[in-house]
Short mmCIF file of C-alpha atoms in Angstrom, two decimals:
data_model
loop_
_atom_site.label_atom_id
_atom_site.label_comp_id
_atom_site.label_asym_id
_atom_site.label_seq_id
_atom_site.Cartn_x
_atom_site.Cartn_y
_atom_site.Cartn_z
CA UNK A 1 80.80 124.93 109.78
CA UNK A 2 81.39 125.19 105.96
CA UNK A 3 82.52 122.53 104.24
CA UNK A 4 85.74 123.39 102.11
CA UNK A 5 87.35 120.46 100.66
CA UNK A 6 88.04 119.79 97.34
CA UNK A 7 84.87 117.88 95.63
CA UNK A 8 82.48 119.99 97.62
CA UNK A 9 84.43 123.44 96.30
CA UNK A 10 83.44 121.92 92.69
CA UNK A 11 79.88 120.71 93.15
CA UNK A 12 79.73 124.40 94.50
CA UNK A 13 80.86 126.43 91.95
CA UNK A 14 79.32 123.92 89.34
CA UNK A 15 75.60 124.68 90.76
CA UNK A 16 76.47 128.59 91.54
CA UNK A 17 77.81 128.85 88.23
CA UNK A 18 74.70 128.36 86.36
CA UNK A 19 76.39 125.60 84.11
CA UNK A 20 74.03 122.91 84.77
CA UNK A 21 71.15 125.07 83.76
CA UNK A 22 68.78 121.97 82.03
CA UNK A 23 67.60 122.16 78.54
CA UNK A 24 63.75 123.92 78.19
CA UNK A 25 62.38 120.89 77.60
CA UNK A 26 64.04 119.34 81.12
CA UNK A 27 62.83 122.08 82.41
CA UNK A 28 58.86 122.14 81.36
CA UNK A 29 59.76 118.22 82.17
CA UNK A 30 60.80 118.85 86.01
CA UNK A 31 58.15 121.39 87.08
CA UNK A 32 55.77 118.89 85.62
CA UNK A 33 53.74 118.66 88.90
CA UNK A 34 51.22 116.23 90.72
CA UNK A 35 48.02 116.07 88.62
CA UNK A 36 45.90 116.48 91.59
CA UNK A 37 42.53 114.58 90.99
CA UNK A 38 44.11 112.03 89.06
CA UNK A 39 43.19 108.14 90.81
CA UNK A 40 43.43 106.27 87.46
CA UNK A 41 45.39 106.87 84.85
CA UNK A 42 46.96 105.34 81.58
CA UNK A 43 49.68 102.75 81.00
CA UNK A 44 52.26 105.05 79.77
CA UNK A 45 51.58 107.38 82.50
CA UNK A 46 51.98 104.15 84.93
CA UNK A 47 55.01 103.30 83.34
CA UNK A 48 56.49 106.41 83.57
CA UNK A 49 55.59 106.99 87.12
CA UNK A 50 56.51 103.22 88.28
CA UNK A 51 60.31 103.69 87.07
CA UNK A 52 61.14 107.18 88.01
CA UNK A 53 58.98 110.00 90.11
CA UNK A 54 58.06 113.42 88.56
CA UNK A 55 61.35 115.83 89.60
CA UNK A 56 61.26 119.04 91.09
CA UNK A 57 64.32 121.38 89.86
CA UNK A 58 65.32 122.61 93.10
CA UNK A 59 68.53 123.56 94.89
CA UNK A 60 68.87 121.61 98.32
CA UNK A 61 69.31 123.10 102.06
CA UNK A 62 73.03 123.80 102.70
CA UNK A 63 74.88 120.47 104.15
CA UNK A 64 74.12 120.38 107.93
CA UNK A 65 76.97 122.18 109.93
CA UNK A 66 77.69 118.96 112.47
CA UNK A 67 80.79 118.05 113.01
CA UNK A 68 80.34 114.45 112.78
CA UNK A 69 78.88 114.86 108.97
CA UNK A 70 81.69 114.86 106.56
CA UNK A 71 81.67 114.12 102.97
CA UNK A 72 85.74 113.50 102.31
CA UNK A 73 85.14 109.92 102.47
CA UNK A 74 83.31 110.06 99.25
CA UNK A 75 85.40 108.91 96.11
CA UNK A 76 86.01 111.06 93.09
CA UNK A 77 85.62 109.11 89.74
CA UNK A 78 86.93 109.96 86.20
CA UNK A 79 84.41 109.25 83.56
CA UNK A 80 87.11 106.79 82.10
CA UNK A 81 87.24 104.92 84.86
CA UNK A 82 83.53 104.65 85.26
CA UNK A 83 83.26 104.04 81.86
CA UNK A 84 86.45 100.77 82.45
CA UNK A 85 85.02 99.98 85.32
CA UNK A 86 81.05 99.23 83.55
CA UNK A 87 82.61 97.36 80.60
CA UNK A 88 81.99 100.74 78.52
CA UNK A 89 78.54 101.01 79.94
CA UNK A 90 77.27 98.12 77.34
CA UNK A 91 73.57 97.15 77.50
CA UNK A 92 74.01 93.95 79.51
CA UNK A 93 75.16 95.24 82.46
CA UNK A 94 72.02 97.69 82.95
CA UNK A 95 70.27 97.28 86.01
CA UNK A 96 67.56 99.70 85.74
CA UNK A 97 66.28 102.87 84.14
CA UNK A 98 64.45 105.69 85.63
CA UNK A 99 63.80 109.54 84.82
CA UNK A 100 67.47 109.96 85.90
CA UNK A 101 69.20 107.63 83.13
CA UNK A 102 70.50 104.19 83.56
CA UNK A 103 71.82 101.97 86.32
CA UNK A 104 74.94 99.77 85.50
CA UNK A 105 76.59 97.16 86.97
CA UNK A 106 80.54 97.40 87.33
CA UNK A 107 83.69 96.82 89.38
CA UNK A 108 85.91 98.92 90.82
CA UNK A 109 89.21 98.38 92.94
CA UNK A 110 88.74 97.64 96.68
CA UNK A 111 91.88 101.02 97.59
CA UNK A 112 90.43 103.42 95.07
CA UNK A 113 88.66 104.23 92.14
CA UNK A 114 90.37 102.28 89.81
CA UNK A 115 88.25 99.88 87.59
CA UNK A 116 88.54 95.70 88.14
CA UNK A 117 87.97 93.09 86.29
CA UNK A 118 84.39 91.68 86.40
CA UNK A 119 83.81 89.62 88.86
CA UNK A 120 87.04 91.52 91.26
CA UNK A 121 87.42 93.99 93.65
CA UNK A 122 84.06 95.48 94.93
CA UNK A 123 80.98 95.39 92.90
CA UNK A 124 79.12 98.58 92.55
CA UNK A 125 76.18 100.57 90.96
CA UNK A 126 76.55 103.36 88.52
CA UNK A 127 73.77 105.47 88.19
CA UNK A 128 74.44 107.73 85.06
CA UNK A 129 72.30 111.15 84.50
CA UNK A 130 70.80 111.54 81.26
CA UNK A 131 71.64 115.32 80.29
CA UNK A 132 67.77 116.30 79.82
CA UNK A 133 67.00 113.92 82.24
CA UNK A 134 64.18 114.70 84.52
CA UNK A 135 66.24 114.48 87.74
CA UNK A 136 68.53 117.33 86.72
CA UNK A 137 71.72 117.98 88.07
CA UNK A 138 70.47 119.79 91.22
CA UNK A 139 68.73 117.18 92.10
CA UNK A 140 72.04 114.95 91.26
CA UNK A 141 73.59 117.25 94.28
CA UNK A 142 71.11 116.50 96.56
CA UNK A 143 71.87 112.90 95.69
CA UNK A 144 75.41 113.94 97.22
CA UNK A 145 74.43 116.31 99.66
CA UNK A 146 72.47 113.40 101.86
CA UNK A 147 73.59 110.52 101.04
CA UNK A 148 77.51 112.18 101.15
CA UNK A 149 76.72 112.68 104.76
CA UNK A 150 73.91 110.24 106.15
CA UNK A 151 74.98 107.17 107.34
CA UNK A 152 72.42 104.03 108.44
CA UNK A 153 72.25 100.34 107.73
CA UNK A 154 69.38 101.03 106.02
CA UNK A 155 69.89 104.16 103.92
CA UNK A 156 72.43 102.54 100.83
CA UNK A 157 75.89 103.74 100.88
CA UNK A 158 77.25 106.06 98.25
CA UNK A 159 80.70 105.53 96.92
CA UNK A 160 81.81 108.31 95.30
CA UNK A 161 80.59 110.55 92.40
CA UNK A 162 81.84 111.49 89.14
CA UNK A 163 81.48 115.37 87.75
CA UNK A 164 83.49 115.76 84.42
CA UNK A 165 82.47 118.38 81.40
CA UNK A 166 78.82 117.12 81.38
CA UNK A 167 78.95 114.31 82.98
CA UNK A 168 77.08 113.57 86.03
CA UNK A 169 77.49 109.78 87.70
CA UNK A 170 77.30 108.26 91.15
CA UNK A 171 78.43 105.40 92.21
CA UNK A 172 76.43 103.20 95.22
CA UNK A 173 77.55 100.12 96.72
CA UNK A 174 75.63 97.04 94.66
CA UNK A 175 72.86 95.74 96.22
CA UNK A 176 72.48 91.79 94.92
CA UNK A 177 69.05 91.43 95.03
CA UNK A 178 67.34 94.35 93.74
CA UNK A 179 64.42 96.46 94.86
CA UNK A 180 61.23 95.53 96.78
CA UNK A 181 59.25 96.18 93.35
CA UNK A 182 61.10 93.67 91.83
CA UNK A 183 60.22 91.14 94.54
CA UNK A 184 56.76 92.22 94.72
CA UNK A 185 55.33 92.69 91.19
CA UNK A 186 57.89 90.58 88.89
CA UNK A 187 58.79 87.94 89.77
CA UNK A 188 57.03 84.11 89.91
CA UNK A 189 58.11 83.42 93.36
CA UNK A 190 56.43 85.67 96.05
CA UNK A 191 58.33 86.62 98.60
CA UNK A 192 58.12 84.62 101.76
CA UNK A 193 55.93 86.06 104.79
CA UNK A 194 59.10 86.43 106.78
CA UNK A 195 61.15 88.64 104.39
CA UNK A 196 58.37 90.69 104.03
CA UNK A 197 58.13 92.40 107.59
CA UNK A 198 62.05 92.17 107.85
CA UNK A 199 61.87 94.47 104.77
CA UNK A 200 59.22 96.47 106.30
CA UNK A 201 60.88 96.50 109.72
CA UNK A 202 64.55 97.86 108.24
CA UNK A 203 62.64 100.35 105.76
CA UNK A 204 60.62 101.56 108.62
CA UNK A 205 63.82 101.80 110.31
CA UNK A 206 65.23 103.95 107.69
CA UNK A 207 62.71 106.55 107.82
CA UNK A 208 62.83 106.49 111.10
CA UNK A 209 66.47 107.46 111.22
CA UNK A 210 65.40 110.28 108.63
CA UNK A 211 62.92 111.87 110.55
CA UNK A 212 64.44 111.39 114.17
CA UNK A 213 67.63 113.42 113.55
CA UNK A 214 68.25 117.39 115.14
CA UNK A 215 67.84 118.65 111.53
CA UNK A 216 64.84 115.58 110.29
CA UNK A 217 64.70 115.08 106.80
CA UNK A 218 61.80 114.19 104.99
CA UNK A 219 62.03 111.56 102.29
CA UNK A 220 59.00 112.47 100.06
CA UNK A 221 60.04 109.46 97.51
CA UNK A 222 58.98 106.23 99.79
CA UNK A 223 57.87 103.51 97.06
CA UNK A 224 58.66 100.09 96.60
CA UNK A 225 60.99 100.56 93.51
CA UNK A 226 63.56 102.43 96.51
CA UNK A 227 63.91 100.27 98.35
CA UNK A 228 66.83 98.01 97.31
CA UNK A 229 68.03 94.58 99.51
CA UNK A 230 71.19 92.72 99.85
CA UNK A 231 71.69 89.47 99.56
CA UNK A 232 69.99 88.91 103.33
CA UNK A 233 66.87 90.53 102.34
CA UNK A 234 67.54 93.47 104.65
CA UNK A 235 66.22 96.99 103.17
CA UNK A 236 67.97 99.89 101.92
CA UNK A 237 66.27 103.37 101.43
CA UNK A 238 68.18 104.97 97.91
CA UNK A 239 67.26 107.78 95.74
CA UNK A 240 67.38 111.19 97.82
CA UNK A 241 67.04 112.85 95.35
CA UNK A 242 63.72 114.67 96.38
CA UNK A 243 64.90 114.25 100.12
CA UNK A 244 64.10 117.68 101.89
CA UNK A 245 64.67 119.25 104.97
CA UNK A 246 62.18 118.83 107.72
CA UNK A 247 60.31 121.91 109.58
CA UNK A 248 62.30 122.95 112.16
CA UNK A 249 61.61 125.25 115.17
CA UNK A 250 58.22 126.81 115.55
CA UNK A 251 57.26 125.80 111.68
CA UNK A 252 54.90 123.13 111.30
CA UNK A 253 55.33 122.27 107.62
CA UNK A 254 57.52 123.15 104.77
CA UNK A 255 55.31 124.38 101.50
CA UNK A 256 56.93 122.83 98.44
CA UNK A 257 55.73 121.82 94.84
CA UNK A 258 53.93 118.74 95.07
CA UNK A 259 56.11 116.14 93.32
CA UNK A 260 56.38 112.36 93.61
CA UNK A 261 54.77 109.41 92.55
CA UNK A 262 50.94 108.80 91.93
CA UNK A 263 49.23 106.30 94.42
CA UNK A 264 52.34 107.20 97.41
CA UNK A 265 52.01 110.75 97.88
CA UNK A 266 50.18 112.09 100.87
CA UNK A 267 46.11 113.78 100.45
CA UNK A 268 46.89 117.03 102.02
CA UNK A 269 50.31 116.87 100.94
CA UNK A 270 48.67 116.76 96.83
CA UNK A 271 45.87 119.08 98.21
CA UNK A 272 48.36 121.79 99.50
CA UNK A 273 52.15 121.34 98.79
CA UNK A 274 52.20 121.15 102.62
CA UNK A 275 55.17 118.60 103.35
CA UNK A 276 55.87 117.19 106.88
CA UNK A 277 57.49 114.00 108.20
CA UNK A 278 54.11 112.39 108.68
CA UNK A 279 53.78 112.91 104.86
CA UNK A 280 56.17 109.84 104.22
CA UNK A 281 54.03 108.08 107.13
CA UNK A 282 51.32 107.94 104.53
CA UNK A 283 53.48 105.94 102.00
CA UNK A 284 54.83 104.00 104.08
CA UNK A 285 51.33 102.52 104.61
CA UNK A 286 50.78 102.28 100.88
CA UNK A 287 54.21 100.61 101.11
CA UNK A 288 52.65 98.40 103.63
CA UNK A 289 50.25 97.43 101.99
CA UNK A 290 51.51 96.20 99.14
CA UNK A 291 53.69 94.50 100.92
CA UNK A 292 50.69 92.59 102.15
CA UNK A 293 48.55 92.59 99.29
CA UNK A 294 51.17 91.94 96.56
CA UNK A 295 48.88 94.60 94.69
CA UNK A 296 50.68 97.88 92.97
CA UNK A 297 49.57 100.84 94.73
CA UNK A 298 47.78 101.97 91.12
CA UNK A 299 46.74 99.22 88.61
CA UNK A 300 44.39 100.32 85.49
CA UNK A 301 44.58 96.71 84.64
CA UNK A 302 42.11 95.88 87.96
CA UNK A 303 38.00 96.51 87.91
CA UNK A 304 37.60 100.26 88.41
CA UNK A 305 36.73 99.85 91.90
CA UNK A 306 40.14 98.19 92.79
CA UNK A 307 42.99 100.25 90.63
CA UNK A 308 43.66 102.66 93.84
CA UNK A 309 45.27 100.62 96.69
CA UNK A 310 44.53 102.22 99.22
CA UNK A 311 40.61 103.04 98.31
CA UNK A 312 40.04 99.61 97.48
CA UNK A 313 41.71 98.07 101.18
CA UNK A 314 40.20 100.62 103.34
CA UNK A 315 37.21 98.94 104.27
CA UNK A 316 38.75 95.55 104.78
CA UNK A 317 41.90 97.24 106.86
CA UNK A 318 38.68 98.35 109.36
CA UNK A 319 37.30 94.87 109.59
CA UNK A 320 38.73 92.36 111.09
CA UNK A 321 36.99 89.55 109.88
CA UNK A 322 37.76 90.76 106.54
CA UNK A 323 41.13 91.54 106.63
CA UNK A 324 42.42 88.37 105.51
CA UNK A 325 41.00 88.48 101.66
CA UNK A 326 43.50 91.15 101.67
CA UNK A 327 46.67 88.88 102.24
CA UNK A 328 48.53 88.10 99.34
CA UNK A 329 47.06 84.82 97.22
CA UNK A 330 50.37 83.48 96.25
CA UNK A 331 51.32 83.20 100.17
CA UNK A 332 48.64 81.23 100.61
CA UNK A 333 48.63 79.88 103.62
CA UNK A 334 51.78 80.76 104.76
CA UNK A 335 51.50 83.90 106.66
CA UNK A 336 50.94 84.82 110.10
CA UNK A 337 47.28 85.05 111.75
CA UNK A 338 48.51 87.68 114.38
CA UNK A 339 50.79 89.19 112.01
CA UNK A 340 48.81 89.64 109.33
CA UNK A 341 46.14 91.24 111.75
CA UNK A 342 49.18 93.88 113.02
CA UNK A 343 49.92 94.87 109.85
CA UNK A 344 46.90 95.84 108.73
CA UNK A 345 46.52 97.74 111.98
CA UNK A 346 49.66 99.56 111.15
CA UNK A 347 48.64 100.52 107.57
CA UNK A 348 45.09 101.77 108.83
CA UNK A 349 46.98 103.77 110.97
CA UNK A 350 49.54 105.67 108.52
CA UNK A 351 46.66 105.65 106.11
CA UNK A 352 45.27 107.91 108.34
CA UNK A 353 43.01 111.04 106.23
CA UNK A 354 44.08 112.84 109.24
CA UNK A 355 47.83 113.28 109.37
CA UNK A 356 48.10 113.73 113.20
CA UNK A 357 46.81 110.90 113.55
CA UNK A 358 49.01 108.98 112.23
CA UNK A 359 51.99 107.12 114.28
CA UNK A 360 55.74 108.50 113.99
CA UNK A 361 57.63 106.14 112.36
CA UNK A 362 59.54 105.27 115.49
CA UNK A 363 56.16 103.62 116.84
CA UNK A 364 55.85 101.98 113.60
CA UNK A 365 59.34 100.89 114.11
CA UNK A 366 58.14 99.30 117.84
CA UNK A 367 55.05 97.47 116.19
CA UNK A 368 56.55 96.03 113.76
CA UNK A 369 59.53 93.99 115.31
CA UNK A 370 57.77 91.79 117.41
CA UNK A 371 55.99 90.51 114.57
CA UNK A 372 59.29 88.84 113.18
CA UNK A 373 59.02 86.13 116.27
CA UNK A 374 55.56 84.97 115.48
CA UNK A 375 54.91 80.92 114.02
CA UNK A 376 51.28 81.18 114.14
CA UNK A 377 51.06 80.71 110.49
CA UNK A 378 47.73 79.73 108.96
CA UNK A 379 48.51 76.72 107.37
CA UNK A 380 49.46 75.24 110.88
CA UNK A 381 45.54 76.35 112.19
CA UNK A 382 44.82 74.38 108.74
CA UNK A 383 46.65 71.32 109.42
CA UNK A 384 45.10 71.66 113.01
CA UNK A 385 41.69 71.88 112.34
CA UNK A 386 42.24 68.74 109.84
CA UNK A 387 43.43 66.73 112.32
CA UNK A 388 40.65 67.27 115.24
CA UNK A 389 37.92 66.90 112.38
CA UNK A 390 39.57 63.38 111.80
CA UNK A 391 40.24 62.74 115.32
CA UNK A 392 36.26 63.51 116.06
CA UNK A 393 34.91 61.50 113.13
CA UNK A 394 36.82 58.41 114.43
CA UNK A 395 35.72 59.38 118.54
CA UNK A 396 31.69 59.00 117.01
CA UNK A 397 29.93 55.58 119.18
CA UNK A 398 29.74 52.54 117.16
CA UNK A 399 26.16 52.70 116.92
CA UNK A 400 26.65 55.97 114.73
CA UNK A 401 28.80 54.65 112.43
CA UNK A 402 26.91 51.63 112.05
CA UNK A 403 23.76 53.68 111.33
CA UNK A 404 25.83 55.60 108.75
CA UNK A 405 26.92 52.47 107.16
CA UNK A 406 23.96 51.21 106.94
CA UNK A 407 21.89 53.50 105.47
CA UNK A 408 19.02 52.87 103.65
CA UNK A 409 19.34 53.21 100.21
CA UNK A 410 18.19 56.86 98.73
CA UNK A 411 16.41 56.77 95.90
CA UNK A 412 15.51 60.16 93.69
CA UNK A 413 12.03 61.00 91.84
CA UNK A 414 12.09 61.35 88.28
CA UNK A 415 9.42 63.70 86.24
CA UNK A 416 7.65 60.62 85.35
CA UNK A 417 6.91 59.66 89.31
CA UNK A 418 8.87 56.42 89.32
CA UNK A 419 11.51 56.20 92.02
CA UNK A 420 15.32 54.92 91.00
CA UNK A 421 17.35 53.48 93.35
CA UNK A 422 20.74 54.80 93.50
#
């Protein structure tokens, strides 16, 4: 079934047109692709990667033809009332920056798109496209095309768009506390055992949903700094703007340019262009483990031997008796003994150098909820083995403890041969 209403007729004949053609430099930009034997790499480069993935310039699949996938519900902005509704975009209401452009903070009227006063109405996000930004506007109408018709409590909601002259903007619902990267990697305060396998859980869930559908659709851009979390810590996949439509029928993979970001992106995925479902598998077990390392999945600031993730955890995922130097220091004690033991089961697993191997993300999705019910944390076995040490010294026969108290005196040689009592 085509879709024929109004904002879909323009984002149409604005990409058939040829109008949005990007400047040569976007261009040389976009097709910029995966440096394949690069592990380490410098800070700008890590920089660059960590806010915003290398873009590939190309034109999504056709909107699927169900009946039940409608984009009318999205909103169709001015660029004056975006601009109203972000206090004219001013600096102080930025709420991140990527390849793409900016991310502001702004209000808009809870019946339509009309802007409200800070602090009124419904709070939203307004991602703005830089004109020779790497995400380009083809990738802005894949941006649409999914996230216009995909709806989950864990994929963010989009709004509404705005396309006016050169303009390019969408609008997402605001989510208060920010991305997983944030939570991670910035701030004092880690983030509480807990939170982090909800997060994990409703991401996992996400993908899930991506991948399970008639038509599956493969993310390709699973990293930390996409997934965003309302105020209960629960996990929204955003950014679909690499999102690509799974094999389907008797194919196995789809063959695409290898784009993404370094330290996520799949081995044979980088080593062929060969893209399947269980290449987002992989990073969501570089996800994963982050999530239980509170390391960045590429560091150059680390020893050599410890800048890739994954390389680095590997041997201790295998061991069990090692597996705990990989938890997260600043948890310290507080974390799970069984959990922290499942999880790095479940990373091994995606982590898998053999792709088959690996689980679908609806068994990943069955793993991990049970481990939101466990207490066993390991300050409690702490506390525990504290207490029956004390309980045992105080259980020893008098006679011991009188023979301890009454030790003889010990007394230590000195060069000279002398003894001196101490």
């Amino acid at each position: 079934m085509e879709i024929t209403c109004g904002c879909w007729s323009v984002l149409r004949r604005s990409v058939s047109s040829g109008s949005c053609k990007p400047s040569a430099e976007s261009r040389s930009n976009s097709l910029t692709s995966f440096p394949r034997n690069s592990l380490v790499y410098d800070a700008a480069t890590e920089t660059r990667y960590l806010n915003a993935s290398n873009r590939e310039m190309c034109a999504p699949n056709e909107p699927r033809s169900s009946s039940d996938l409608n984009p009318n519900h999205l909103l169709q902005f001015s660029f004056h009332e975006l601009k109203s509704a972000t206090g004219n975009f001013r600096p102080d209401s930025i709420l991140g920056e990527g390849g793409f452009g900016f991310v502001f903070k702004g209000w808009i009227d809870e019946n339509g798109t009309a802007p409200a006063k800070p602090g009124s109405g419904i709070t939203v996000a307004v991602k703005s496209l830089k004109p020779d930004g790497l995400q380009g506007h083809r990738e802005w109408v894949a941006e649409v095309d999914f996230l216009g018709q995909l709806h989950h409590p864990h994929l963010v909601k989009l709004i509404g768009y705005c396309i006016e002259d050169d303009q390019r903007l969408l609008v997402y619902e605001f989510m208060t506390r920010g991305s997983l990267e944030n939570h991670l990697f910035r701030r004092t305060i880690p983030l509480p055992w807990s939170n982090r396998i909800k997060i994990a859980t409703g991401a996992a869930k996400g993908l899930a949903f991506l991948h399970g559908g008639t038509e599956p659709i493969i993310y390709r851009d699973f990293k930390t700094s996409n997934i965003l979390l309302d105020t209960e810590y629960n996990a929204k996949l955003s950014d679909f703007g690499l999102a690509k439509a799974g094999p389907q029928g008797d194919k196995t993979h789809v063959s695409t340019r290898v784009v993404g970001t370094y330290g996520y992106a799949a081995p044979e995925y980088v080593m062929t262009g060969h893209l399947t479902s269980k290449s987002d598998v992989y990073s969501f077990g570089v996800v994963l483990l982050e999530i239980l390392t509170g390391r960045r999945s590429m560091d150059k600031k680390r020893p050599s031997g410890e800048q890739n993730l994954v390389m680095w955890a590997r041997p201790y995922l295998a061991d069990k008796r090692k597996v705990y130097q990989l938890v997260d220091p600043r948890l310290e004690l507080n974390y799970s003994v069984k959990g922290v033991q499942k999880v790095a089961q479940i990373a091994y697993n995606c982590l898998s150098r053999d792709s088959k191997a690996r689980p679908s993300m609806d068994e990943v999705v069955k793993s991990l909820s049970p481990l939101h019910d466990l207490n066993d944390f390991a300050i409690l076995s702490y506390h525990a083995r504290m207490s029956q040490q004390g309980r045992r010294k105080k259980k020893q026969p008098e006679g011991t403890r009188n023979v301890t108290l009454n030790q003889p005196k010990r007394f230590n040689e000195s060069p000279s041969g002398r003894q001196h009592c101490k």
